[in-house]
Amino acid sequence: MVGLTEEQCKAQGLDFCINKSTFRANGKAVAMGETDGMVKIISETSTGRLLGCHICGPHAADLVTEAALAMSSSLTVEAIAGTIHAHPTLSETVGLLTLRRLSIISDSRRSYSYGGLLFVTVHNFMLLIVVDIWKIFQHNHCLSRCFLH
């Protein structure tokens, strides 16, 4: 866990949103046979700034570093959502939660696109299809610098 808890956000009078997902919905966790666990992100409603992240389950100590970096850099959920999260990985759960927070995805939609990527849900597994590589390069300046120079 890094950042604030729900109780601390309430005590500070913050207006916040909570998004949660279980590892049971993550393809990598299913493939590893380690589906017990969950990820919860807490973000400020008005700004989207990440306030807290709680992870329990396989490799939680490895996964929480993304949230710690985001919080120490005052990044928003939009910035995290714009970061490529490889599939299948446990860390894509954080990326999907930020997309859900931005209402780019919902539990009921079967496909959606963001930043040149197309996400399609098939049999409860998320597939990622690159539909516009140039849009990804433009959206992720670090990635474009690596590949274009």
XYZ file of C-alpha atoms in Angstrom:
149
model
C 0.000 0.000 0.000
C 1.175 3.515 -0.801
C -0.524 6.835 -0.182
C -3.764 7.481 1.605
C -6.445 5.050 2.719
C -10.163 5.665 2.243
C -10.442 6.579 5.925
C -7.617 9.135 5.656
C -9.219 10.701 2.570
C -12.536 10.996 4.424
C -10.830 12.477 7.497
C -9.142 15.099 5.302
C -12.448 15.945 3.619
C -11.193 14.989 0.155
C -13.569 14.274 -2.718
C -12.230 10.978 -4.095
C -13.061 8.016 -6.313
C -12.235 4.367 -5.756
C -11.696 1.786 -8.472
C -11.029 -1.891 -7.726
C -10.265 -5.047 -9.633
C -9.392 -8.577 -8.622
C -6.537 -10.654 -9.973
C -9.173 -13.191 -10.991
C -9.890 -10.809 -13.915
C -6.199 -10.642 -14.933
C -4.942 -13.039 -17.617
C -1.405 -13.278 -16.221
C -2.659 -14.088 -12.701
C -4.939 -16.759 -14.158
C -2.043 -18.232 -16.171
C 0.129 -18.229 -13.024
C -2.641 -19.893 -11.024
C -2.532 -17.023 -8.502
C -5.917 -15.358 -8.765
C -6.296 -14.420 -5.084
C -5.699 -10.712 -4.705
C -6.881 -7.298 -5.738
C -5.815 -3.803 -6.732
C -7.536 -0.634 -5.530
C -6.704 2.891 -6.620
C -7.907 6.033 -4.893
C -7.878 9.243 -6.902
C -9.030 12.812 -6.385
C -12.324 13.377 -8.192
C -11.665 16.864 -9.529
C -8.026 16.529 -10.624
C -7.565 12.795 -11.157
C -4.437 12.912 -8.987
C -3.590 9.501 -7.549
C -3.999 9.584 -3.765
C -3.457 5.951 -2.841
C -3.007 2.454 -4.186
C -3.591 -0.803 -2.347
C -2.401 -4.093 -3.808
C -2.533 -7.516 -2.241
C -1.697 -10.654 -4.142
C 1.114 -12.023 -6.281
C 4.039 -9.643 -6.778
C 2.293 -6.802 -4.922
C 5.640 -5.320 -3.850
C 6.718 -5.130 -7.500
C 3.429 -3.654 -8.708
C 3.068 -0.902 -6.131
C 6.165 0.896 -7.444
C 4.220 2.284 -10.429
C 1.720 3.888 -8.082
C 4.492 5.178 -5.811
C 6.234 6.813 -8.762
C 2.960 8.303 -10.001
C 2.168 9.759 -6.583
C 5.666 11.156 -5.997
C 5.470 12.814 -9.422
C 1.895 14.115 -8.860
C 0.677 12.242 -11.936
C -2.999 11.906 -12.723
C -4.921 8.774 -13.609
C -5.002 10.121 -17.172
C -1.196 10.075 -17.321
C -1.144 6.510 -16.005
C -3.857 5.478 -18.470
C -1.754 6.905 -21.291
C 1.142 4.656 -20.355
C 1.412 1.369 -22.198
C 0.813 -1.587 -19.905
C 1.925 -4.799 -21.588
C -0.354 -7.819 -21.832
C -0.347 -10.290 -20.230
C 1.136 -8.747 -17.096
C -0.071 -8.219 -13.576
C 0.635 -4.492 -13.912
C -1.980 -4.063 -16.619
C -4.551 -4.184 -13.813
C -3.390 -0.718 -12.694
C -3.683 0.582 -16.257
C -7.158 -0.866 -16.701
C -8.330 0.670 -13.428
C -7.198 4.101 -14.586
C -9.071 3.610 -17.859
C -12.140 2.591 -15.869
C -11.744 5.683 -13.643
C -11.755 7.893 -16.755
C -14.909 6.101 -17.986
C -13.019 5.013 -21.091
C -13.955 1.470 -20.175
C -16.697 -0.057 -18.102
C -17.500 -3.556 -16.984
C -20.361 -3.752 -19.482
C -18.505 -2.598 -22.629
C -16.824 -5.301 -24.669
C -14.386 -3.061 -26.560
C -12.957 0.436 -26.380
C -10.046 2.428 -27.712
C -7.617 4.860 -26.154
C -4.419 6.418 -27.455
C -4.175 4.303 -30.614
C -4.968 1.049 -28.842
C -8.033 -1.135 -29.177
C -9.023 -3.236 -26.182
C -11.388 -6.147 -26.757
C -12.815 -8.401 -24.064
C -13.168 -12.045 -25.109
C -14.286 -14.661 -22.593
C -13.373 -12.332 -19.693
C -9.828 -11.806 -21.002
C -8.611 -8.456 -22.243
C -6.916 -8.424 -25.638
C -4.883 -5.430 -26.712
C -4.647 -4.599 -30.405
C -2.444 -1.774 -31.674
C -4.517 0.091 -34.255
C -2.484 3.260 -34.693
C 1.189 3.002 -33.797
C 1.841 6.656 -34.705
C -0.813 7.808 -32.215
C 0.927 5.749 -29.536
C 4.260 7.380 -30.400
C 2.700 10.845 -30.216
C 0.952 10.077 -26.942
C 3.982 8.505 -25.277
C 6.822 10.931 -25.950
C 9.412 8.779 -24.171
C 8.522 5.788 -26.319
C 8.679 7.859 -29.507
C 12.122 9.197 -28.558
C 13.388 5.638 -28.040
C 12.119 4.325 -31.356
C 12.461 7.333 -33.635
C 16.033 8.360 -32.745
